[in-house]
Amino acid sequence: MSYQIKLCLDFYLFWSTFAAGASGFALPSLLSALNTKGSGAAANTRLVDVLAEYADENLRAVVKVLDFLEPAKKYSIDDLEKSEVSLRHSLEMSLKSLQECGDRELYVHYSPIIMDSTAKCGQLARSIKKVRHNENCLKEYYCASQLSLENIIETLSQAVRLFQDSLNKAEARAARTQRMQKQRVSAGHDSVVRGSRRRRSDRIRTFEPPN
């Protein structure tokens, strides 16, 4: 993904707009950068349209990340973190109550279940810690210290969807141009054939009628 973002940055910095000559941009401005239009004859052309028009296979492949970004948008790391803390606390209180109830049979039956669930909460907590680390790395990489992981994912998802839409339009234009070229070639061929037929017909009509 960093390769594609770098391309966006390069195009943005050298695009013939008010932003030309800028030293860089942060992730929060990515969407506005992609929607930036040119000047003069390119006044209706956005940066994302230029990217789509000249995208190679590597850049086109960026739309595949939507398969990962879209499902990720359904979850909140903050909610997961709060749920894990709450669940672990409930399990600890349940185990304590079970120990204090004095019922050996209940303790033997339920304590392994509670302990296993507590261990899984610990695994979840470690996973959340890794996600938090990755979140901080993304914030630093994208110069987005004020954005949450959810905001970063949402911004990237919108940017890729914007690019995907421009790709579809570019492909539609290319297909339309190809059809028009074929029609012109076909029309030119038909004109040549009709002209040839007219010339043959003219030659036939120049013959003197038989006596």
PDB file of C-alpha atoms in Angstrom:
ATOM      1  CA  MET A   1       0.000   0.000   0.000  1.00  0.00           C
ATOM      2  CA  SER A   2       2.881   2.384   0.743  1.00  0.00           C
ATOM      3  CA  TYR A   3       3.969   2.213  -2.911  1.00  0.00           C
ATOM      4  CA  GLN A   4       0.585   3.443  -4.102  1.00  0.00           C
ATOM      5  CA  ILE A   5       0.423   6.180  -1.469  1.00  0.00           C
ATOM      6  CA  LYS A   6       3.905   7.306  -2.537  1.00  0.00           C
ATOM      7  CA  LEU A   7       2.686   7.552  -6.131  1.00  0.00           C
ATOM      8  CA  CYS A   8      -0.244   9.658  -4.993  1.00  0.00           C
ATOM      9  CA  LEU A   9       2.175  11.918  -3.169  1.00  0.00           C
ATOM     10  CA  ASP A  10       4.471  12.278  -6.179  1.00  0.00           C
ATOM     11  CA  PHE A  11       1.606  13.151  -8.514  1.00  0.00           C
ATOM     12  CA  TYR A  12       0.135  15.544  -5.993  1.00  0.00           C
ATOM     13  CA  LEU A  13       3.354  17.455  -5.437  1.00  0.00           C
ATOM     14  CA  PHE A  14       3.979  18.027  -9.132  1.00  0.00           C
ATOM     15  CA  TRP A  15       0.377  18.517 -10.238  1.00  0.00           C
ATOM     16  CA  SER A  16      -0.244  21.913 -11.840  1.00  0.00           C
ATOM     17  CA  THR A  17      -2.419  23.297  -9.056  1.00  0.00           C
ATOM     18  CA  PHE A  18      -2.115  25.472  -5.996  1.00  0.00           C
ATOM     19  CA  ALA A  19      -0.461  22.491  -4.273  1.00  0.00           C
ATOM     20  CA  ALA A  20       2.447  22.273  -6.693  1.00  0.00           C
ATOM     21  CA  GLY A  21       5.741  22.522  -4.866  1.00  0.00           C
ATOM     22  CA  ALA A  22       4.356  21.275  -1.556  1.00  0.00           C
ATOM     23  CA  SER A  23       6.773  19.286   0.562  1.00  0.00           C
ATOM     24  CA  GLY A  24       4.319  16.530   1.463  1.00  0.00           C
ATOM     25  CA  PHE A  25       0.874  15.742   2.795  1.00  0.00           C
ATOM     26  CA  ALA A  26      -0.651  13.747   5.630  1.00  0.00           C
ATOM     27  CA  LEU A  27      -3.216  10.990   5.354  1.00  0.00           C
ATOM     28  CA  PRO A  28      -6.137  13.237   6.390  1.00  0.00           C
ATOM     29  CA  SER A  29      -5.570  15.236   3.186  1.00  0.00           C
ATOM     30  CA  LEU A  30      -5.337  12.179   0.911  1.00  0.00           C
ATOM     31  CA  LEU A  31      -8.963  12.334  -0.216  1.00  0.00           C
ATOM     32  CA  SER A  32      -8.782  16.042  -0.995  1.00  0.00           C
ATOM     33  CA  ALA A  33      -5.485  15.422  -2.815  1.00  0.00           C
ATOM     34  CA  LEU A  34      -7.028  12.715  -4.983  1.00  0.00           C
ATOM     35  CA  ASN A  35      -9.946  15.023  -5.785  1.00  0.00           C
ATOM     36  CA  THR A  36      -7.653  17.932  -6.666  1.00  0.00           C
ATOM     37  CA  LYS A  37      -8.314  19.202 -10.184  1.00  0.00           C
ATOM     38  CA  GLY A  38      -5.904  20.666 -12.683  1.00  0.00           C
ATOM     39  CA  SER A  39      -6.105  24.036 -14.369  1.00  0.00           C
ATOM     40  CA  GLY A  40      -6.900  25.214 -17.858  1.00  0.00           C
ATOM     41  CA  ALA A  41      -7.708  22.316 -20.156  1.00  0.00           C
ATOM     42  CA  ALA A  42      -7.419  19.928 -17.196  1.00  0.00           C
ATOM     43  CA  ALA A  43      -9.866  21.854 -15.007  1.00  0.00           C
ATOM     44  CA  ASN A  44     -12.269  18.900 -14.908  1.00  0.00           C
ATOM     45  CA  THR A  45      -9.591  16.256 -14.438  1.00  0.00           C
ATOM     46  CA  ARG A  46      -8.818  15.055 -10.930  1.00  0.00           C
ATOM     47  CA  LEU A  47      -5.570  13.605  -9.678  1.00  0.00           C
ATOM     48  CA  VAL A  48      -7.252  10.246  -9.141  1.00  0.00           C
ATOM     49  CA  ASP A  49      -8.366  10.280 -12.794  1.00  0.00           C
ATOM     50  CA  VAL A  50      -4.752  10.749 -13.903  1.00  0.00           C
ATOM     51  CA  LEU A  51      -3.642   7.891 -11.667  1.00  0.00           C
ATOM     52  CA  ALA A  52      -6.343   5.634 -13.092  1.00  0.00           C
ATOM     53  CA  GLU A  53      -5.596   6.612 -16.692  1.00  0.00           C
ATOM     54  CA  TYR A  54      -1.898   5.724 -16.480  1.00  0.00           C
ATOM     55  CA  ALA A  55      -2.000   3.038 -13.782  1.00  0.00           C
ATOM     56  CA  ASP A  56       0.130  -0.042 -14.383  1.00  0.00           C
ATOM     57  CA  GLU A  57      -0.813  -3.500 -13.148  1.00  0.00           C
ATOM     58  CA  ASN A  58       0.836  -2.953  -9.761  1.00  0.00           C
ATOM     59  CA  LEU A  59      -1.165   0.187  -9.109  1.00  0.00           C
ATOM     60  CA  ARG A  60      -4.388  -1.364 -10.392  1.00  0.00           C
ATOM     61  CA  ALA A  61      -3.923  -4.220  -7.940  1.00  0.00           C
ATOM     62  CA  VAL A  62      -4.358  -1.828  -5.015  1.00  0.00           C
ATOM     63  CA  VAL A  63      -8.136  -2.253  -5.276  1.00  0.00           C
ATOM     64  CA  LYS A  64      -7.674  -5.777  -3.916  1.00  0.00           C
ATOM     65  CA  VAL A  65      -7.012  -4.357  -0.450  1.00  0.00           C
ATOM     66  CA  LEU A  66     -10.724  -3.550  -0.258  1.00  0.00           C
ATOM     67  CA  ASP A  67     -11.222  -7.247   0.469  1.00  0.00           C
ATOM     68  CA  PHE A  68      -9.399  -6.622   3.751  1.00  0.00           C
ATOM     69  CA  LEU A  69     -10.342  -3.023   4.478  1.00  0.00           C
ATOM     70  CA  GLU A  70     -14.104  -3.416   4.179  1.00  0.00           C
ATOM     71  CA  PRO A  71     -14.456  -6.222   6.776  1.00  0.00           C
ATOM     72  CA  ALA A  72     -12.056  -4.386   9.107  1.00  0.00           C
ATOM     73  CA  LYS A  73     -14.368  -1.359   9.125  1.00  0.00           C
ATOM     74  CA  LYS A  74     -16.956  -3.370  11.057  1.00  0.00           C
ATOM     75  CA  TYR A  75     -14.826  -3.546  14.193  1.00  0.00           C
ATOM     76  CA  SER A  76     -13.598  -1.016  16.711  1.00  0.00           C
ATOM     77  CA  ILE A  77     -10.367  -1.721  18.549  1.00  0.00           C
ATOM     78  CA  ASP A  78     -11.581   0.495  21.396  1.00  0.00           C
ATOM     79  CA  ASP A  79     -14.746  -1.588  21.782  1.00  0.00           C
ATOM     80  CA  LEU A  80     -12.768  -4.833  21.661  1.00  0.00           C
ATOM     81  CA  GLU A  81     -10.372  -3.538  24.284  1.00  0.00           C
ATOM     82  CA  LYS A  82     -13.189  -2.477  26.608  1.00  0.00           C
ATOM     83  CA  SER A  83     -15.017  -5.773  26.108  1.00  0.00           C
ATOM     84  CA  GLU A  84     -11.895  -7.783  26.892  1.00  0.00           C
ATOM     85  CA  VAL A  85     -11.258  -5.851  30.105  1.00  0.00           C
ATOM     86  CA  SER A  86     -14.886  -6.183  31.178  1.00  0.00           C
ATOM     87  CA  LEU A  87     -15.048  -9.897  30.382  1.00  0.00           C
ATOM     88  CA  ARG A  88     -11.772 -10.656  32.138  1.00  0.00           C
ATOM     89  CA  HIS A  89     -12.974  -8.787  35.229  1.00  0.00           C
ATOM     90  CA  SER A  90     -16.244 -10.755  35.211  1.00  0.00           C
ATOM     91  CA  LEU A  91     -14.365 -14.041  34.921  1.00  0.00           C
ATOM     92  CA  GLU A  92     -12.060 -13.137  37.793  1.00  0.00           C
ATOM     93  CA  MET A  93     -15.026 -12.211  39.991  1.00  0.00           C
ATOM     94  CA  SER A  94     -16.825 -15.428  39.029  1.00  0.00           C
ATOM     95  CA  LEU A  95     -13.800 -17.530  39.932  1.00  0.00           C
ATOM     96  CA  LYS A  96     -13.459 -15.709  43.233  1.00  0.00           C
ATOM     97  CA  SER A  97     -17.131 -16.295  44.050  1.00  0.00           C
ATOM     98  CA  LEU A  98     -16.762 -19.934  43.091  1.00  0.00           C
ATOM     99  CA  GLN A  99     -13.787 -20.331  45.415  1.00  0.00           C
ATOM    100  CA  GLU A 100     -15.642 -18.680  48.287  1.00  0.00           C
ATOM    101  CA  CYS A 101     -18.887 -20.636  47.888  1.00  0.00           C
ATOM    102  CA  GLY A 102     -17.376 -23.700  49.531  1.00  0.00           C
ATOM    103  CA  ASP A 103     -18.928 -26.127  47.065  1.00  0.00           C
ATOM    104  CA  ARG A 104     -16.082 -28.379  45.993  1.00  0.00           C
ATOM    105  CA  GLU A 105     -18.086 -30.094  43.268  1.00  0.00           C
ATOM    106  CA  LEU A 106     -19.083 -26.798  41.653  1.00  0.00           C
ATOM    107  CA  TYR A 107     -15.509 -25.568  41.839  1.00  0.00           C
ATOM    108  CA  VAL A 108     -14.128 -28.710  40.199  1.00  0.00           C
ATOM    109  CA  HIS A 109     -16.712 -28.508  37.427  1.00  0.00           C
ATOM    110  CA  TYR A 110     -16.643 -24.787  36.592  1.00  0.00           C
ATOM    111  CA  SER A 111     -13.163 -23.569  37.506  1.00  0.00           C
ATOM    112  CA  PRO A 112     -11.462 -25.163  34.437  1.00  0.00           C
ATOM    113  CA  ILE A 113     -14.004 -23.461  32.163  1.00  0.00           C
ATOM    114  CA  ILE A 114     -13.458 -20.075  33.792  1.00  0.00           C
ATOM    115  CA  MET A 115      -9.676 -20.470  33.765  1.00  0.00           C
ATOM    116  CA  ASP A 116      -9.699 -21.464  30.095  1.00  0.00           C
ATOM    117  CA  SER A 117     -11.829 -18.430  29.252  1.00  0.00           C
ATOM    118  CA  THR A 118      -9.479 -16.217  31.260  1.00  0.00           C
ATOM    119  CA  ALA A 119      -6.511 -17.598  29.323  1.00  0.00           C
ATOM    120  CA  LYS A 120      -8.267 -16.828  26.042  1.00  0.00           C
ATOM    121  CA  CYS A 121      -8.909 -13.305  27.276  1.00  0.00           C
ATOM    122  CA  GLY A 122      -5.177 -13.040  27.845  1.00  0.00           C
ATOM    123  CA  GLN A 123      -4.546 -14.128  24.248  1.00  0.00           C
ATOM    124  CA  LEU A 124      -7.028 -11.520  23.044  1.00  0.00           C
ATOM    125  CA  ALA A 125      -5.331  -8.865  25.171  1.00  0.00           C
ATOM    126  CA  ARG A 126      -1.962  -9.701  23.594  1.00  0.00           C
ATOM    127  CA  SER A 127      -3.498  -9.500  20.119  1.00  0.00           C
ATOM    128  CA  ILE A 128      -5.008  -6.125  20.956  1.00  0.00           C
ATOM    129  CA  LYS A 129      -1.613  -4.950  22.158  1.00  0.00           C
ATOM    130  CA  LYS A 130      -0.100  -5.901  18.783  1.00  0.00           C
ATOM    131  CA  VAL A 131      -2.899  -4.080  16.984  1.00  0.00           C
ATOM    132  CA  ARG A 132      -2.235  -0.990  19.096  1.00  0.00           C
ATOM    133  CA  HIS A 133       1.433  -1.181  18.162  1.00  0.00           C
ATOM    134  CA  ASN A 134       0.525  -1.406  14.475  1.00  0.00           C
ATOM    135  CA  GLU A 135      -1.897   1.473  14.928  1.00  0.00           C
ATOM    136  CA  ASN A 136       0.900   3.668  16.283  1.00  0.00           C
ATOM    137  CA  CYS A 137       3.151   2.643  13.387  1.00  0.00           C
ATOM    138  CA  LEU A 138       0.448   3.610  10.897  1.00  0.00           C
ATOM    139  CA  LYS A 139      -0.118   6.936  12.632  1.00  0.00           C
ATOM    140  CA  GLU A 140       3.570   7.710  12.368  1.00  0.00           C
ATOM    141  CA  TYR A 141       3.876   6.490   8.776  1.00  0.00           C
ATOM    142  CA  TYR A 142       0.861   8.433   7.537  1.00  0.00           C
ATOM    143  CA  CYS A 143       1.493  11.521   9.689  1.00  0.00           C
ATOM    144  CA  ALA A 144      -1.898  10.960  11.296  1.00  0.00           C
ATOM    145  CA  SER A 145      -1.264  11.183  15.023  1.00  0.00           C
ATOM    146  CA  GLN A 146      -4.807  12.424  15.683  1.00  0.00           C
ATOM    147  CA  LEU A 147      -6.533   9.623  13.787  1.00  0.00           C
ATOM    148  CA  SER A 148      -7.681   6.340  15.261  1.00  0.00           C
ATOM    149  CA  LEU A 149      -7.094   3.029  13.522  1.00  0.00           C
ATOM    150  CA  GLU A 150     -10.733   3.063  12.417  1.00  0.00           C
ATOM    151  CA  ASN A 151     -10.282   6.524  10.878  1.00  0.00           C
ATOM    152  CA  ILE A 152      -7.164   5.397   9.031  1.00  0.00           C
ATOM    153  CA  ILE A 153      -8.911   2.326   7.640  1.00  0.00           C
ATOM    154  CA  GLU A 154     -11.952   4.381   6.623  1.00  0.00           C
ATOM    155  CA  THR A 155      -9.802   6.993   4.856  1.00  0.00           C
ATOM    156  CA  LEU A 156      -7.807   4.364   2.973  1.00  0.00           C
ATOM    157  CA  SER A 157     -11.001   2.532   2.052  1.00  0.00           C
ATOM    158  CA  GLN A 158     -12.581   5.696   0.640  1.00  0.00           C
ATOM    159  CA  ALA A 159      -9.399   6.531  -1.267  1.00  0.00           C
ATOM    160  CA  VAL A 160      -9.194   3.081  -2.841  1.00  0.00           C
ATOM    161  CA  ARG A 161     -12.898   3.155  -3.735  1.00  0.00           C
ATOM    162  CA  LEU A 162     -12.378   6.542  -5.358  1.00  0.00           C
ATOM    163  CA  PHE A 163      -9.506   5.084  -7.360  1.00  0.00           C
ATOM    164  CA  GLN A 164     -11.576   2.014  -8.261  1.00  0.00           C
ATOM    165  CA  ASP A 165     -14.377   4.221  -9.572  1.00  0.00           C
ATOM    166  CA  SER A 166     -11.918   6.191 -11.708  1.00  0.00           C
ATOM    167  CA  LEU A 167     -10.422   2.943 -12.991  1.00  0.00           C
ATOM    168  CA  ASN A 168     -13.853   1.729 -14.070  1.00  0.00           C
ATOM    169  CA  LYS A 169     -14.514   5.016 -15.864  1.00  0.00           C
ATOM    170  CA  ALA A 170     -11.094   4.921 -17.547  1.00  0.00           C
ATOM    171  CA  GLU A 171     -11.714   1.370 -18.745  1.00  0.00           C
ATOM    172  CA  ALA A 172     -15.155   2.374 -20.032  1.00  0.00           C
ATOM    173  CA  ARG A 173     -13.612   5.293 -21.952  1.00  0.00           C
ATOM    174  CA  ALA A 174     -10.949   3.018 -23.419  1.00  0.00           C
ATOM    175  CA  ALA A 175     -13.579   0.491 -24.519  1.00  0.00           C
ATOM    176  CA  ARG A 176     -15.706   3.267 -26.038  1.00  0.00           C
ATOM    177  CA  THR A 177     -12.701   4.684 -27.902  1.00  0.00           C
ATOM    178  CA  GLN A 178     -11.841   1.235 -29.215  1.00  0.00           C
ATOM    179  CA  ARG A 179     -15.400   0.726 -30.472  1.00  0.00           C
ATOM    180  CA  MET A 180     -15.361   4.110 -32.204  1.00  0.00           C
ATOM    181  CA  GLN A 181     -12.036   3.304 -33.859  1.00  0.00           C
ATOM    182  CA  LYS A 182     -13.412   0.001 -35.126  1.00  0.00           C
ATOM    183  CA  GLN A 183     -16.503   1.767 -36.417  1.00  0.00           C
ATOM    184  CA  ARG A 184     -14.372   4.342 -38.254  1.00  0.00           C
ATOM    185  CA  VAL A 185     -12.217   1.612 -39.775  1.00  0.00           C
ATOM    186  CA  SER A 186     -15.339  -0.288 -40.790  1.00  0.00           C
ATOM    187  CA  ALA A 187     -16.919   2.876 -42.197  1.00  0.00           C
ATOM    188  CA  GLY A 188     -13.758   3.636 -44.152  1.00  0.00           C
ATOM    189  CA  HIS A 189     -13.708   0.114 -45.550  1.00  0.00           C
ATOM    190  CA  ASP A 190     -17.370   0.395 -46.563  1.00  0.00           C
ATOM    191  CA  SER A 191     -16.675   3.721 -48.281  1.00  0.00           C
ATOM    192  CA  VAL A 192     -13.833   2.183 -50.264  1.00  0.00           C
ATOM    193  CA  VAL A 193     -16.031  -0.753 -51.280  1.00  0.00           C
ATOM    194  CA  ARG A 194     -18.935   1.511 -52.276  1.00  0.00           C
ATOM    195  CA  GLY A 195     -16.577   3.787 -54.210  1.00  0.00           C
ATOM    196  CA  SER A 196     -15.120   0.798 -56.007  1.00  0.00           C
ATOM    197  CA  ARG A 197     -18.594  -0.437 -56.888  1.00  0.00           C
ATOM    198  CA  ARG A 198     -19.589   2.991 -58.215  1.00  0.00           C
ATOM    199  CA  ARG A 199     -16.473   3.144 -60.373  1.00  0.00           C
ATOM    200  CA  ARG A 200     -17.206  -0.295 -61.788  1.00  0.00           C
ATOM    201  CA  SER A 201     -20.810   0.737 -62.411  1.00  0.00           C
ATOM    202  CA  ASP A 202     -19.663   3.921 -64.141  1.00  0.00           C
ATOM    203  CA  ARG A 203     -17.356   1.927 -66.370  1.00  0.00           C
ATOM    204  CA  ILE A 204     -20.185  -0.411 -67.276  1.00  0.00           C
ATOM    205  CA  ARG A 205     -22.466   2.502 -68.166  1.00  0.00           C
ATOM    206  CA  THR A 206     -19.820   3.982 -70.485  1.00  0.00           C
ATOM    207  CA  PHE A 207     -20.113   1.006 -72.814  1.00  0.00           C
ATOM    208  CA  GLU A 208     -21.899   1.821 -76.080  1.00  0.00           C
ATOM    209  CA  PRO A 209     -25.242   0.079 -76.373  1.00  0.00           C
ATOM    210  CA  PRO A 210     -25.223  -2.682 -78.987  1.00  0.00           C
ATOM    211  CA  ASN A 211     -26.593  -1.851 -82.457  1.00  0.00           C
TER     212      ASN A 211
END
